PDB file of C-alpha atoms in Angstrom:
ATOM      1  CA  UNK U   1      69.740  89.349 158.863  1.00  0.00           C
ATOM      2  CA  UNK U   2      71.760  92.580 160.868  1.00  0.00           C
ATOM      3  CA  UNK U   3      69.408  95.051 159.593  1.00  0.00           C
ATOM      4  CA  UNK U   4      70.157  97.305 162.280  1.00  0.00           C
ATOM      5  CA  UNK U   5      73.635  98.666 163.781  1.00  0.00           C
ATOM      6  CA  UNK U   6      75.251 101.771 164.808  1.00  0.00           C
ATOM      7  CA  UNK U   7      78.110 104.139 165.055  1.00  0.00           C
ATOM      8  CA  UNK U   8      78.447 106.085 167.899  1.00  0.00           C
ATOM      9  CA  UNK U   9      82.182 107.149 166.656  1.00  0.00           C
ATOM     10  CA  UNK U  10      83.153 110.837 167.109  1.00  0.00           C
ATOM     11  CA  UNK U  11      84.531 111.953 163.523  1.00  0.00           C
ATOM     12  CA  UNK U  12      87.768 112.255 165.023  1.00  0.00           C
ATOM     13  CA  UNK U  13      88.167 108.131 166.654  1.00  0.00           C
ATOM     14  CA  UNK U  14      87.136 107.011 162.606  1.00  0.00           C
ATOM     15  CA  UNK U  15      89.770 109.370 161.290  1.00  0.00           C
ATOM     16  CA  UNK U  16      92.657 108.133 163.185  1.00  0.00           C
ATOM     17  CA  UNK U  17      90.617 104.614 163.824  1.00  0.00           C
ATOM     18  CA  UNK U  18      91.082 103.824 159.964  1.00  0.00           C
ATOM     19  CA  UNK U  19      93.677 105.833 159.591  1.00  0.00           C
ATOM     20  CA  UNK U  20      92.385 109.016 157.230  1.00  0.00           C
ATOM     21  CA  UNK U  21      93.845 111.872 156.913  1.00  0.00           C
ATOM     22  CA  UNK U  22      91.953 115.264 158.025  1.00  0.00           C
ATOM     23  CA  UNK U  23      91.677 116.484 154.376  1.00  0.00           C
ATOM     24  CA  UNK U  24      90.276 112.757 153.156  1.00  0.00           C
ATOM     25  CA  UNK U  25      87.321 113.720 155.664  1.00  0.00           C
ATOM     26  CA  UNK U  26      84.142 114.154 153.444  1.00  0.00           C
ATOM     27  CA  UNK U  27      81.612 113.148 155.888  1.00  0.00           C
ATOM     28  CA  UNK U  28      80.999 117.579 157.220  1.00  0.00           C
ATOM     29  CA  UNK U  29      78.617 117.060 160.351  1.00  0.00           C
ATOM     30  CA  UNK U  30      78.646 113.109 161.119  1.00  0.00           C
ATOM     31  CA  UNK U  31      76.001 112.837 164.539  1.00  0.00           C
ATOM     32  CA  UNK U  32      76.269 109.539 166.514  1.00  0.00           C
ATOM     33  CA  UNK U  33      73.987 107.197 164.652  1.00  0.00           C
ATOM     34  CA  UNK U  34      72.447 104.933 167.438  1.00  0.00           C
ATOM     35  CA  UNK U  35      70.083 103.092 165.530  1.00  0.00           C
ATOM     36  CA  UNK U  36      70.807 102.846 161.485  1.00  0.00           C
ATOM     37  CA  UNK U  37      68.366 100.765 159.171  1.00  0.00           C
ATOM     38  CA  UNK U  38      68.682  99.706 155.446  1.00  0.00           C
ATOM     39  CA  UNK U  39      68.755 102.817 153.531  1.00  0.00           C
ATOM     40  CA  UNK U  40      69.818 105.316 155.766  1.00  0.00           C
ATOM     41  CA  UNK U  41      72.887 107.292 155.148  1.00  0.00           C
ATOM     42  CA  UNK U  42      76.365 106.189 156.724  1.00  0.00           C
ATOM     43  CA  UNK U  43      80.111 106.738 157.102  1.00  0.00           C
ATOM     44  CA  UNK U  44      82.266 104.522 154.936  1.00  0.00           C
ATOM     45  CA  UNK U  45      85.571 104.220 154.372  1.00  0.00           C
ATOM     46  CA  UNK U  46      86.943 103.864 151.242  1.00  0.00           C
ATOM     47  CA  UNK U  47      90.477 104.232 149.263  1.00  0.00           C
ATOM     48  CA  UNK U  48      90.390 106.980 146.734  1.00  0.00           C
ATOM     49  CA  UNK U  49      92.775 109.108 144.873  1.00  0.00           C
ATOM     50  CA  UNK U  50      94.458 110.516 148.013  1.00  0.00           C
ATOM     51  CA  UNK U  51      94.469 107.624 150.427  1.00  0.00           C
ATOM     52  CA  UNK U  52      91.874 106.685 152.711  1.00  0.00           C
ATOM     53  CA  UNK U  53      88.575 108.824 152.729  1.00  0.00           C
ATOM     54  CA  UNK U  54      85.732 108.864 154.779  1.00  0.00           C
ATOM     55  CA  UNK U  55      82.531 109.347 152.983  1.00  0.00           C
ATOM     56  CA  UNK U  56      78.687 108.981 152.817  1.00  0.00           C
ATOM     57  CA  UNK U  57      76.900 105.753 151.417  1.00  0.00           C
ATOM     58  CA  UNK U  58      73.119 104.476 151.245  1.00  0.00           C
ATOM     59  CA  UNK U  59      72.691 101.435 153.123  1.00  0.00           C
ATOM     60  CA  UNK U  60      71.008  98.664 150.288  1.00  0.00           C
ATOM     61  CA  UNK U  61      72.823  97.538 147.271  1.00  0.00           C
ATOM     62  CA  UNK U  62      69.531  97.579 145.661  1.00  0.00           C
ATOM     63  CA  UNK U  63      65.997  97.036 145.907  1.00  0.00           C
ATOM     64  CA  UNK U  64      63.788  93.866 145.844  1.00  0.00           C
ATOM     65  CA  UNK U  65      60.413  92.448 146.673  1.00  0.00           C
ATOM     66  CA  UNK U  66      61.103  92.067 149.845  1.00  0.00           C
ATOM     67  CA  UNK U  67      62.913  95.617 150.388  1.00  0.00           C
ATOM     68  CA  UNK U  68      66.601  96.072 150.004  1.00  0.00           C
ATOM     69  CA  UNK U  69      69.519  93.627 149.668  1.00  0.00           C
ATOM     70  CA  UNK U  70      71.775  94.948 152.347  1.00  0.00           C
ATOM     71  CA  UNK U  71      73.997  91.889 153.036  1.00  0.00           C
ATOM     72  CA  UNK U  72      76.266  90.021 150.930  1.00  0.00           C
ATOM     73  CA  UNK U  73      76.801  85.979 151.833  1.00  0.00           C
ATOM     74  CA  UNK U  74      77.741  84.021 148.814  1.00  0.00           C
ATOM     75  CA  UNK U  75      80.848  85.340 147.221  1.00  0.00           C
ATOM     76  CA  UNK U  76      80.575  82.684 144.505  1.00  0.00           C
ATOM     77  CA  UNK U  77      77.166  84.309 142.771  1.00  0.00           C
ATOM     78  CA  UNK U  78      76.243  87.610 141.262  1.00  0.00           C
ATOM     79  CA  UNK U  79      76.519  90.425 141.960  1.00  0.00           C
ATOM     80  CA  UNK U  80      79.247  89.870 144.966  1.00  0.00           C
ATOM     81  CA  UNK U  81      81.820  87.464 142.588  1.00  0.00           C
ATOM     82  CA  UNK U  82      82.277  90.703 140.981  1.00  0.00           C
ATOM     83  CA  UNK U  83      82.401  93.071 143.836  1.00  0.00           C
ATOM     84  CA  UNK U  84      85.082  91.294 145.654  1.00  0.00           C
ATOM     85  CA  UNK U  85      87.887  91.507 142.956  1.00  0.00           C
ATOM     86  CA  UNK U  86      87.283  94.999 142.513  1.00  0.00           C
ATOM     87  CA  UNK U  87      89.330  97.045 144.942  1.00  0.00           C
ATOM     88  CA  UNK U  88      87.361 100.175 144.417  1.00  0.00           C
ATOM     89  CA  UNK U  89      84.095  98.530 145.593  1.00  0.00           C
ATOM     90  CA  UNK U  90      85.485  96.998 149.154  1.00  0.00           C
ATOM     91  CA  UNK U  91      85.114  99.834 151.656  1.00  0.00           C
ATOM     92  CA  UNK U  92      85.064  99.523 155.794  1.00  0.00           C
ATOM     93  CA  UNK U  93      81.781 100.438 157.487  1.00  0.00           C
ATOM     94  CA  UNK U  94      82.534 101.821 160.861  1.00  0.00           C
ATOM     95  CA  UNK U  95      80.171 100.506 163.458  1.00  0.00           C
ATOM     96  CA  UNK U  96      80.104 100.256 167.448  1.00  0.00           C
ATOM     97  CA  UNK U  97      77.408  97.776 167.524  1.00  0.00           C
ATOM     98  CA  UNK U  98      75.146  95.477 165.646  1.00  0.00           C
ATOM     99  CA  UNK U  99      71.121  94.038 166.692  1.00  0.00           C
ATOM    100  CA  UNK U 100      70.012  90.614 165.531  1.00  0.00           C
ATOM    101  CA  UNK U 101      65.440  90.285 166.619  1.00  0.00           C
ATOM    102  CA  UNK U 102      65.397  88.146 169.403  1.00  0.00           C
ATOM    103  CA  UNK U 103      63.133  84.587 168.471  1.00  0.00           C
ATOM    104  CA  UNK U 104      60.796  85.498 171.108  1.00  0.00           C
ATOM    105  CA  UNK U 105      61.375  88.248 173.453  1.00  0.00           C
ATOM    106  CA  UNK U 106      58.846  91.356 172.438  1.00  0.00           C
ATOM    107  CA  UNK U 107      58.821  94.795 173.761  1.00  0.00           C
ATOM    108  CA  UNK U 108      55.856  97.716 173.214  1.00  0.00           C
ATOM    109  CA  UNK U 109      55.976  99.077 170.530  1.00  0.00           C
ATOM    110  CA  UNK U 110      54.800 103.506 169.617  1.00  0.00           C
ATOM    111  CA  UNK U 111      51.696 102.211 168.988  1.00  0.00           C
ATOM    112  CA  UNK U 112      51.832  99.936 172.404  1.00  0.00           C
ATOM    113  CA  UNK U 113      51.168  96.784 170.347  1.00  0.00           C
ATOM    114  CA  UNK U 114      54.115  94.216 171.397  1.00  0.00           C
ATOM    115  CA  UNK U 115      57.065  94.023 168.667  1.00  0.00           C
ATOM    116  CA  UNK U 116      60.359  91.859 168.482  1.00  0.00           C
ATOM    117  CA  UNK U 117      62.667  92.961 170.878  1.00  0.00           C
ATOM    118  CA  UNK U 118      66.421  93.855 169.369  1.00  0.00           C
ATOM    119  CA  UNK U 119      69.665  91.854 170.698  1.00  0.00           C
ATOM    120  CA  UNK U 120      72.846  94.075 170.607  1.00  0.00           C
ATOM    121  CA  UNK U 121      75.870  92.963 170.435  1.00  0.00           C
ATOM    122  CA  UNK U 122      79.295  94.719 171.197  1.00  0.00           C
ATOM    123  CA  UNK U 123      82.725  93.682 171.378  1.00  0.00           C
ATOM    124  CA  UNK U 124      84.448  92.678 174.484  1.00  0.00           C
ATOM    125  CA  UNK U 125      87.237  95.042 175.161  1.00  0.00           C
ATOM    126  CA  UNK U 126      88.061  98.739 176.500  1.00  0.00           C
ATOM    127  CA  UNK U 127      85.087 101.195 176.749  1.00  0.00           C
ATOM    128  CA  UNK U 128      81.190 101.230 176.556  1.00  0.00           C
ATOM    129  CA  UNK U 129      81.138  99.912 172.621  1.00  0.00           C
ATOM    130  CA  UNK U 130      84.554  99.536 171.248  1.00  0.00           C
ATOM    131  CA  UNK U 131      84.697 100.522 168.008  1.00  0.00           C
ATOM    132  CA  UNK U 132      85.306  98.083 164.663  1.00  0.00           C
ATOM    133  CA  UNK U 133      84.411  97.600 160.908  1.00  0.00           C
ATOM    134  CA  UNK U 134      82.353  95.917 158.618  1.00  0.00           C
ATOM    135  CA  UNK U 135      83.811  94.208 155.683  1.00  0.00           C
ATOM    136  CA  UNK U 136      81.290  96.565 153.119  1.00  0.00           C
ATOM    137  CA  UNK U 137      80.783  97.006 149.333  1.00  0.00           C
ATOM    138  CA  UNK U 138      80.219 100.090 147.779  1.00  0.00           C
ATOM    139  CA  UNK U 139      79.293 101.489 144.239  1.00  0.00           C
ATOM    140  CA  UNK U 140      77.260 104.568 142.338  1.00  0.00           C
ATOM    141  CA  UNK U 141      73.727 104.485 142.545  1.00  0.00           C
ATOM    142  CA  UNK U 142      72.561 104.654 138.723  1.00  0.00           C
ATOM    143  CA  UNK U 143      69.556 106.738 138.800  1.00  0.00           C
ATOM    144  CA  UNK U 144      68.282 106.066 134.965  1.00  0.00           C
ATOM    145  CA  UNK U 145      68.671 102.338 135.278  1.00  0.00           C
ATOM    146  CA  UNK U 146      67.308 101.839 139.177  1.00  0.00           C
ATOM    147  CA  UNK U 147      65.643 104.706 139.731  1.00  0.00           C
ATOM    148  CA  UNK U 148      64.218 106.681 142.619  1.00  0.00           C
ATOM    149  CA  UNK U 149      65.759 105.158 145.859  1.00  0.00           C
ATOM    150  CA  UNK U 150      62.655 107.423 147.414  1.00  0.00           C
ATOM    151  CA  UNK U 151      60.540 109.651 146.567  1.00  0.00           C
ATOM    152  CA  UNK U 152      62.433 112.662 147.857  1.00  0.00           C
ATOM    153  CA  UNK U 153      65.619 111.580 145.785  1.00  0.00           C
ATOM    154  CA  UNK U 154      63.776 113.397 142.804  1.00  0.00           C
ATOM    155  CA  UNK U 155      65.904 116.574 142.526  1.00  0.00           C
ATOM    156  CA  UNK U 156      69.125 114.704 143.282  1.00  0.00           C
ATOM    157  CA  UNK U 157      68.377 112.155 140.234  1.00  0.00           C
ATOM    158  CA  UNK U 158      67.281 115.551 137.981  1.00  0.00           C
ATOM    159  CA  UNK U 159      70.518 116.918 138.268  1.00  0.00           C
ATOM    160  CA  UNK U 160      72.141 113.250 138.509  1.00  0.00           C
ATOM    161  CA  UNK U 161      73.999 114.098 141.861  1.00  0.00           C
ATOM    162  CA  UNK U 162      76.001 110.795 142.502  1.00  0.00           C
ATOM    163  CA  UNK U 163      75.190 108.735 145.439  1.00  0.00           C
ATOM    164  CA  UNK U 164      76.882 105.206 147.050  1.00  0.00           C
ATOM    165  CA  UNK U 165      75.239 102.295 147.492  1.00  0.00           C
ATOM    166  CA  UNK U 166      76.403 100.095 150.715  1.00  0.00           C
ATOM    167  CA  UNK U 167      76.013  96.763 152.052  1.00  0.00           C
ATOM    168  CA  UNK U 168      77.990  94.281 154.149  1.00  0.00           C
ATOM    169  CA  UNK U 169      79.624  90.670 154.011  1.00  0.00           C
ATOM    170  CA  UNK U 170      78.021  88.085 156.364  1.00  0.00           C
ATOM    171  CA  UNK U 171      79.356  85.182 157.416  1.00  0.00           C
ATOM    172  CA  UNK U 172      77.703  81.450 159.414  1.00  0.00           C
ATOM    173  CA  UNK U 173      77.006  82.682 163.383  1.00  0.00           C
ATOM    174  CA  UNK U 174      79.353  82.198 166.056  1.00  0.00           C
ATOM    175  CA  UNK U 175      78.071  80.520 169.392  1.00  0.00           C
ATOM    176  CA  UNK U 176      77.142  84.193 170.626  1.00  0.00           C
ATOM    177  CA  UNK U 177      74.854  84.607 167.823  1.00  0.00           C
ATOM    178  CA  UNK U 178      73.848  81.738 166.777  1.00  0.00           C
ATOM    179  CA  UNK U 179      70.998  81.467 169.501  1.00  0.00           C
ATOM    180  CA  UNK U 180      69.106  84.775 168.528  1.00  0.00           C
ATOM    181  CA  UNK U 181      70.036  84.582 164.665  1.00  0.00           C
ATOM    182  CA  UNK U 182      71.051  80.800 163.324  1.00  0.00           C
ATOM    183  CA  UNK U 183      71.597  82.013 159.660  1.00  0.00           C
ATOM    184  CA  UNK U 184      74.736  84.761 159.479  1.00  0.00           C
ATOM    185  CA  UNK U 185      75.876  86.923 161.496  1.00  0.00           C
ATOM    186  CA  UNK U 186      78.713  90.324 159.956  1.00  0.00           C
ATOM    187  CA  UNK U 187      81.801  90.073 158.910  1.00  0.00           C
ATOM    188  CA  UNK U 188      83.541  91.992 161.748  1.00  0.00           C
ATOM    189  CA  UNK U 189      87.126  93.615 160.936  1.00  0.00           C
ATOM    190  CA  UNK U 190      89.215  94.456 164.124  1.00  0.00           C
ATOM    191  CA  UNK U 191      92.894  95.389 163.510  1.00  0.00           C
ATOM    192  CA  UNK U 192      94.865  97.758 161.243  1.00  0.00           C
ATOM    193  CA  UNK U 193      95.944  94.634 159.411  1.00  0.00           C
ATOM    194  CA  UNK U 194      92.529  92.969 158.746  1.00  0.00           C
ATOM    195  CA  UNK U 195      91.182  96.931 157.337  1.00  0.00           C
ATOM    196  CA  UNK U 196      94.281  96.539 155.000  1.00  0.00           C
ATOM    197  CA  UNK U 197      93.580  93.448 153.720  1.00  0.00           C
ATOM    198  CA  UNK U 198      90.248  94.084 153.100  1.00  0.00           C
ATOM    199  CA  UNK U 199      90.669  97.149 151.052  1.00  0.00           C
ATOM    200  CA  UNK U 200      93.902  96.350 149.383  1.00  0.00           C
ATOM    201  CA  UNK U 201      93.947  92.720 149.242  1.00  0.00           C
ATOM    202  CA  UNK U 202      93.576  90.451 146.414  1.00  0.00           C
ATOM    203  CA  UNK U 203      90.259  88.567 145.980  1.00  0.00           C
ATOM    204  CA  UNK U 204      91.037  85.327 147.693  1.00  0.00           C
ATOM    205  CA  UNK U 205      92.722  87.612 150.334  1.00  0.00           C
ATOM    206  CA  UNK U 206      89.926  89.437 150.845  1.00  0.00           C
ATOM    207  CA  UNK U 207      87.442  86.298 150.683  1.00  0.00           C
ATOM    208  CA  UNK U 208      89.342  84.954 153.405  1.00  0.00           C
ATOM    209  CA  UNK U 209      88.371  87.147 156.078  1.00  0.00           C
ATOM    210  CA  UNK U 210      84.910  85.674 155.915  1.00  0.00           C
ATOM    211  CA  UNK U 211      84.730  83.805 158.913  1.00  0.00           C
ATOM    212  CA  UNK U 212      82.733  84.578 162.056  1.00  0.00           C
ATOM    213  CA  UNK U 213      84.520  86.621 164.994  1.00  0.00           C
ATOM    214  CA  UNK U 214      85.504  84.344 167.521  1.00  0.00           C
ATOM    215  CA  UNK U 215      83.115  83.353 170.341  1.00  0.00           C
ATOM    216  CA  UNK U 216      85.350  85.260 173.237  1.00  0.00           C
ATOM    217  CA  UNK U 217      85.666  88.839 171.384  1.00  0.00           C
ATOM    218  CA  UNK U 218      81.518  89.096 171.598  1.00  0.00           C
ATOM    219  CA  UNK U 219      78.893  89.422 173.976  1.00  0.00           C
ATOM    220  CA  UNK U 220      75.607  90.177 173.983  1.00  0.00           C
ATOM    221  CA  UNK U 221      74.972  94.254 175.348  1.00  0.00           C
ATOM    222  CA  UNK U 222      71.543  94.098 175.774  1.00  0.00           C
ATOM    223  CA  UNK U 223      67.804  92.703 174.407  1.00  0.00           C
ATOM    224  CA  UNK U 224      65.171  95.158 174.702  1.00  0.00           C
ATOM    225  CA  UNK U 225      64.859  98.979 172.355  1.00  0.00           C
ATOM    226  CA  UNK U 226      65.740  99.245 168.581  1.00  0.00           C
ATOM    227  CA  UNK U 227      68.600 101.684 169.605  1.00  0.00           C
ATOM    228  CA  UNK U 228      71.645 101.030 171.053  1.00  0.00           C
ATOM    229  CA  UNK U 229      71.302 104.327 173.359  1.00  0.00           C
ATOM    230  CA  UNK U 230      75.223 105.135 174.977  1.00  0.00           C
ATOM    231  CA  UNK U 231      77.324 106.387 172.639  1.00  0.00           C
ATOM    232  CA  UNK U 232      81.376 105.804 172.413  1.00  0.00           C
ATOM    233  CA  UNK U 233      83.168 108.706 173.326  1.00  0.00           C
ATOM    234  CA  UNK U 234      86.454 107.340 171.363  1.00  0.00           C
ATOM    235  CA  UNK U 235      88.382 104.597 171.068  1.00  0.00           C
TER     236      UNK U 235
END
């Protein structure tokens, strides 16, 4: 369920994108991120103290058998009925494209055994990949009550540096979707408005934005490598 995406956005396009100022830029060096996966490190935007900031979160809300919860469907159950009526937990999460595993198609994988082949999607508009937002959730990562998020996080819970936890809102598919993923498919945001509402809104205005994109803002980019490999030069 969109387990991989990316964000080929210079620094610069998220800034004036999402409208942060310079000095609410905490990201330092931000790469193009072709390929992200659940618990890799990503741009977020969030409202703090002096507006709009850009900032770094963990992608997975937090772990489970199966590996880590990364999307958020029903807003009616735990932990999300929470989430969405608290302002300081809705945050943007700036992508350029998102990958649903094709049904059937497989390509080789390192190893040269066969493997699911990724669909990408992008939005239909200006430019290779134009630019737009997840509706996200973000929150500390409590080290003493979760614990390691990997073994390497050792030092940063021993001195109990803080770190985010991310994931995103899904919605039902639209008809571009639906065919390689039946179940959900993101909550995409698109327009100054929609970002506002999202991360300013009340509850039931921010539930409201849960709908899928419309069928003739999407297209499929590509089905084949689990990287999306052109990056956006702006927006």
């Amino acid at each position: 369920m969109c387990n991989l995406f990316s964000n080929t956005m210079p620094a610069d396009a998220m800034r004036s994108l999402f409208e942060v100022a310079p000095d609410q830029d905490h990201l330092g060096n931000a790469p193009p991120l072709s390929a992200i996966f659940p618990d890799a490190d990503v741009p977020i935007v969030r409202v703090g103290e002096g507006g709009r900031q850009l900032v770094r979160a963990r992608w997975g809300w937090s772990k489970a058998p199966f590996g880590w919860v990364t999307n958020a469907r029903k807003l009616d159950g735990f932990p999300w009925k929470f989430a969405i009526g608290r302002k300081d937990q809705r945050c943007l999460v700036p992508a350029t494209s998102f990958a649903e595993y094709h049904p059937s198609q497989q390509i080789a994988g390192k190893s040269g055994k066969p493997i699911k082949a990724a669909t990408w999607f992008r939005l239909i508009g200006q430019g290779y990949r134009p630019p737009f937002a997840f509706a996200g959730f973000a929150r500390d990562w409590n080290w003493e009550k979760q614990g390691l998020r990997r073994k390497s996080d050792q030092p940063l819970k021993d001195t109990g540096t803080p770190v985010r936890a991310m994931a995103f809102l899904t919605t039902r598919p639209n008809c571009i979707v639906a065919p390689i993923h039946p179940k959900a498919m993101p909550v995409i945001l698109r327009s100054t408005e929609e970002f506002e509402c999202w991360l300013t809104g009340s509850a039931e205005e921010a539930a409201a934005l849960q709908r899928p994109l419309p069928d003739e803002s999407l297209e499929i980019a590509f089905t084949g490598a689990k990287e999306d490999p052109q990056p956006t030069l702006g927006h």
